[in-house]
Amino acid sequence: MLEVGAVFPPLLGALIAGLFGRSLGDRGAQGVTIGLMLVAALCGTILFVDVALHGNPRTVDLATWIASGSLEARWSLRFDTLSAVMVGMVTVVSTLIHIYSVGYMSHDPSIPRFMAYLSLFTFAMLMLVTADDLVQLFFGWEGVGLASYLLIGFWFDRDSANAAAMKAFIVNRVGDVGFALGIAGVFALTDSVAFNGIFAALPEVAARTITAAGIEFRAVELCAVLLFIGAMGKSAQLFLHTWLPDAMEGPTPVSALIHAATMVTAGVFLTARMSPLFELAPTALAIVTVIGAATALFAATVGCVQNDIKRVIAYSTCSQLGYMFFAAGVSAYPAAIFHLFTHAFFKALLFLSAGSVIHAMDGEQDIRRMGGIWRKVPITYAMMWVGSLALAGIPIFAGYYSKDMVLEVAWASGTTVGRFAFACGLIAAFLTAFYSWRLLILTFHGEARADAHTMSHVHESPPVMTVPLALLAIGAVFAGLVFYEPFVGHHYSGFWREAIVIAPEHRAMELAHDVPAEVKYAPLVLAGAGIATAVLFYGLAPRLPAALAEAFPGAYRFLLNKWYFDELYDRLFVRPACALGTALWKGGDLGTIDRYGPDGVAAAARGIGRGIVRIQSGYVYHYAFAMLVGLVVLVTLAATGRL
């Protein structure tokens, strides 16, 4: 069946490459995983056309997952429009990343393990987006978390990679606590974990309240907020975003897979999937909007001063995810998914192009040590331009249609939080164009800043890397134009059918098509201004950025240190936890438990043993004296009548 063929081949590839990689060899493992990914991509594309474009949703029931009392979770593959869009996008982008990895990882000694991890990651994401209930979704959710830990820490001989993998795993666990509580709350509220059962029960339970810490909450609001906390962790929203930049410690294909089509988009998908719940929770929607808008602005400011080529693009991902969330927050879920869809192509293109630059520069990632290489890597240079134009939202490129739609729905919502999101989005649009062209100019133009040896070896990547770039570039150019009308056009509701539910009073999607002209053109004008500013700063007056940094050192350090979130969390959580752990270790474990427990008993036994040893001296007169003392004691006791 097509449904099984779209989901399970990556798992099969992961098992074969992981268990038999040594026997297959590097080429064998690559061939198996890529071949099976091609099968998944073909099936996923056919399903996208049949389910999303032709309107033939279906659910494939595989087995019983959990059956305990009223809790029943089925292992089913749900293919409605939302799932079909995600499956088609994930399988295609992941397949191209698998192919690209053949060239990028050609000199790595652990190629079968890497390919197995990539396929495992893809399978977990497919499990997530095809889930028919919250239990299976949680399985896929945790699966991508595990696979991301393995991929980020793939080069485990590097301390920085191990630390980044642990950080990603732990920060995501913080969000997952909220997600797990949200699932429990939804089950307690609706007596179901299946999406159809949950959505059918919501109208009857929408008015129920719950009291916590003496405060009364509407139950649906609390459940929606808890689910969003999980989404915040997985999609790196403000306060739970700190793992995302450090995830760049993994190989570049990992960065593309995590930041483009899979893990970080899971939170946006969850919000859209649970739209019937969020539509009953206006406070939760307002929180989603504010957090998304703040994330878009925060990440854009930080991206302007980063010097690692992959970290600049990583903060771009964080910012674009903020756009998706504030679109969802104003009930424009189709706009959020549309931007998610187009973003997958141009962000994967940008990451893989950055990997091509790193490959050409012999592992160098600092853009301050690049420059003057565009003639030596013309294909990579052109692909980076395409990705940057799409990211900046320049007309005909994919980002122009999706990002502008996100901003238009924020304005059209007419709410205070919507207008706040619109303002943050406009500022972020200017900054996005600025740091994109800063990256282009410093990486490819100007004088060569690398050493002569590195420059002499700069070369274009092989076709196995550049062909996936070209295919992604097609999506980065045309995905917005081709899919605008079905995704967010006037008849969007017919396309999404029952996969996304929007309350009648939330009309941002309809009103977005009639916003004033200044709202429509403001993002484009600001993007142009951002590009012009970058050209001025790094092309025409290259000394200006350093002068500004010297003139405003506090602001520069604030941005360079990512608003000091890591330092703040270190002071608030890490140091107190370490201090408490040290106190419990030294005072509780060593000072009390060990002292009076095992160590104390052992010390007493040793002391008694030493005393007994002293008695056994081996001298006859010592024994005679002891006998005499004993005799005196016995006689004394007998004489006094105590014996």
PDB file of N, CA and C in Angstrom, residues 423-455:
ATOM      1  N   ALA A 423       4.034  44.024  13.713  1.00  0.00           N
ATOM      2  CA  ALA A 423       5.156  44.952  13.896  1.00  0.00           C
ATOM      3  C   ALA A 423       6.470  44.191  14.067  1.00  0.00           C
ATOM      4  N   CYS A 424       6.459  43.162  14.900  1.00  0.00           N
ATOM      5  CA  CYS A 424       7.671  42.353  15.090  1.00  0.00           C
ATOM      6  C   CYS A 424       8.085  41.686  13.779  1.00  0.00           C
ATOM      7  N   GLY A 425       7.082  41.218  13.023  1.00  0.00           N
ATOM      8  CA  GLY A 425       7.384  40.561  11.756  1.00  0.00           C
ATOM      9  C   GLY A 425       7.997  41.503  10.742  1.00  0.00           C
ATOM     10  N   LEU A 426       7.546  42.756  10.714  1.00  0.00           N
ATOM     11  CA  LEU A 426       8.124  43.734   9.794  1.00  0.00           C
ATOM     12  C   LEU A 426       9.583  44.018  10.143  1.00  0.00           C
ATOM     13  N   ILE A 427       9.852  44.228  11.425  1.00  0.00           N
ATOM     14  CA  ILE A 427      11.239  44.473  11.838  1.00  0.00           C
ATOM     15  C   ILE A 427      12.106  43.261  11.501  1.00  0.00           C
ATOM     16  N   ALA A 428      11.570  42.072  11.772  1.00  0.00           N
ATOM     17  CA  ALA A 428      12.315  40.846  11.470  1.00  0.00           C
ATOM     18  C   ALA A 428      12.544  40.698   9.969  1.00  0.00           C
ATOM     19  N   ALA A 429      11.596  41.163   9.139  1.00  0.00           N
ATOM     20  CA  ALA A 429      11.772  41.090   7.686  1.00  0.00           C
ATOM     21  C   ALA A 429      12.964  41.931   7.244  1.00  0.00           C
ATOM     22  N   PHE A 430      13.107  43.128   7.810  1.00  0.00           N
ATOM     23  CA  PHE A 430      14.269  43.979   7.514  1.00  0.00           C
ATOM     24  C   PHE A 430      15.560  43.294   7.958  1.00  0.00           C
ATOM     25  N   LEU A 431      15.569  42.775   9.182  1.00  0.00           N
ATOM     26  CA  LEU A 431      16.780  42.145   9.713  1.00  0.00           C
ATOM     27  C   LEU A 431      17.127  40.867   8.960  1.00  0.00           C
ATOM     28  N   THR A 432      16.108  40.124   8.534  1.00  0.00           N
ATOM     29  CA  THR A 432      16.348  38.893   7.780  1.00  0.00           C
ATOM     30  C   THR A 432      17.090  39.185   6.483  1.00  0.00           C
ATOM     31  N   ALA A 433      16.608  40.180   5.741  1.00  0.00           N
ATOM     32  CA  ALA A 433      17.288  40.555   4.503  1.00  0.00           C
ATOM     33  C   ALA A 433      18.698  41.055   4.792  1.00  0.00           C
ATOM     34  N   PHE A 434      18.855  41.796   5.900  1.00  0.00           N
ATOM     35  CA  PHE A 434      20.171  42.327   6.246  1.00  0.00           C
ATOM     36  C   PHE A 434      21.172  41.211   6.511  1.00  0.00           C
ATOM     37  N   TYR A 435      20.821  40.264   7.408  1.00  0.00           N
ATOM     38  CA  TYR A 435      21.819  39.240   7.732  1.00  0.00           C
ATOM     39  C   TYR A 435      22.002  38.238   6.597  1.00  0.00           C
ATOM     40  N   SER A 436      21.006  38.075   5.737  1.00  0.00           N
ATOM     41  CA  SER A 436      21.175  37.182   4.586  1.00  0.00           C
ATOM     42  C   SER A 436      22.219  37.730   3.623  1.00  0.00           C
ATOM     43  N   TRP A 437      22.148  39.041   3.347  1.00  0.00           N
ATOM     44  CA  TRP A 437      23.128  39.626   2.427  1.00  0.00           C
ATOM     45  C   TRP A 437      24.464  39.873   3.112  1.00  0.00           C
ATOM     46  N   ARG A 438      24.463  40.068   4.413  1.00  0.00           N
ATOM     47  CA  ARG A 438      25.733  40.092   5.156  1.00  0.00           C
ATOM     48  C   ARG A 438      26.452  38.766   4.973  1.00  0.00           C
ATOM     49  N   LEU A 439      25.692  37.679   5.079  1.00  0.00           N
ATOM     50  CA  LEU A 439      26.263  36.346   4.894  1.00  0.00           C
ATOM     51  C   LEU A 439      26.798  36.170   3.470  1.00  0.00           C
ATOM     52  N   LEU A 440      26.011  36.575   2.488  1.00  0.00           N
ATOM     53  CA  LEU A 440      26.438  36.437   1.094  1.00  0.00           C
ATOM     54  C   LEU A 440      27.707  37.233   0.810  1.00  0.00           C
ATOM     55  N   ILE A 441      27.743  38.474   1.256  1.00  0.00           N
ATOM     56  CA  ILE A 441      28.880  39.340   0.942  1.00  0.00           C
ATOM     57  C   ILE A 441      30.144  38.855   1.644  1.00  0.00           C
ATOM     58  N   LEU A 442      30.044  38.562   2.937  1.00  0.00           N
ATOM     59  CA  LEU A 442      31.233  38.141   3.670  1.00  0.00           C
ATOM     60  C   LEU A 442      31.732  36.777   3.210  1.00  0.00           C
ATOM     61  N   THR A 443      30.828  35.913   2.787  1.00  0.00           N
ATOM     62  CA  THR A 443      31.235  34.566   2.380  1.00  0.00           C
ATOM     63  C   THR A 443      31.850  34.550   0.989  1.00  0.00           C
ATOM     64  N   PHE A 444      31.249  35.254   0.057  1.00  0.00           N
ATOM     65  CA  PHE A 444      31.635  35.100  -1.345  1.00  0.00           C
ATOM     66  C   PHE A 444      32.367  36.294  -1.947  1.00  0.00           C
ATOM     67  N   HIS A 445      32.196  37.491  -1.398  1.00  0.00           N
ATOM     68  CA  HIS A 445      32.721  38.688  -2.052  1.00  0.00           C
ATOM     69  C   HIS A 445      33.874  39.293  -1.266  1.00  0.00           C
ATOM     70  N   GLY A 446      34.408  40.368  -1.799  1.00  0.00           N
ATOM     71  CA  GLY A 446      35.509  41.056  -1.151  1.00  0.00           C
ATOM     72  C   GLY A 446      36.820  40.320  -1.327  1.00  0.00           C
ATOM     73  N   GLU A 447      37.794  40.726  -0.549  1.00  0.00           N
ATOM     74  CA  GLU A 447      39.105  40.091  -0.605  1.00  0.00           C
ATOM     75  C   GLU A 447      39.084  38.762   0.141  1.00  0.00           C
ATOM     76  N   ALA A 448      39.914  37.840  -0.337  1.00  0.00           N
ATOM     77  CA  ALA A 448      40.022  36.545   0.333  1.00  0.00           C
ATOM     78  C   ALA A 448      40.678  36.729   1.696  1.00  0.00           C
ATOM     79  N   ARG A 449      40.017  36.234   2.732  1.00  0.00           N
ATOM     80  CA  ARG A 449      40.552  36.370   4.083  1.00  0.00           C
ATOM     81  C   ARG A 449      41.082  35.051   4.639  1.00  0.00           C
ATOM     82  N   ALA A 450      40.945  33.975   3.878  1.00  0.00           N
ATOM     83  CA  ALA A 450      41.511  32.685   4.280  1.00  0.00           C
ATOM     84  C   ALA A 450      42.989  32.652   3.913  1.00  0.00           C
ATOM     85  N   ASP A 451      43.727  31.714   4.491  1.00  0.00           N
ATOM     86  CA  ASP A 451      45.148  31.599   4.164  1.00  0.00           C
ATOM     87  C   ASP A 451      45.312  31.070   2.740  1.00  0.00           C
ATOM     88  N   ALA A 452      46.497  31.259   2.214  1.00  0.00           N
ATOM     89  CA  ALA A 452      46.772  30.902   0.821  1.00  0.00           C
ATOM     90  C   ALA A 452      46.576  29.417   0.563  1.00  0.00           C
ATOM     91  N   HIS A 453      46.917  28.580   1.538  1.00  0.00           N
ATOM     92  CA  HIS A 453      46.766  27.134   1.352  1.00  0.00           C
ATOM     93  C   HIS A 453      45.294  26.768   1.183  1.00  0.00           C
ATOM     94  N   THR A 454      44.425  27.325   2.051  1.00  0.00           N
ATOM     95  CA  THR A 454      42.995  27.032   1.953  1.00  0.00           C
ATOM     96  C   THR A 454      42.435  27.541   0.625  1.00  0.00           C
ATOM     97  N   MET A 455      42.802  28.753   0.242  1.00  0.00           N
ATOM     98  CA  MET A 455      42.281  29.328  -0.998  1.00  0.00           C
ATOM     99  C   MET A 455      42.710  28.519  -2.218  1.00  0.00           C
TER     100      MET A 455
END
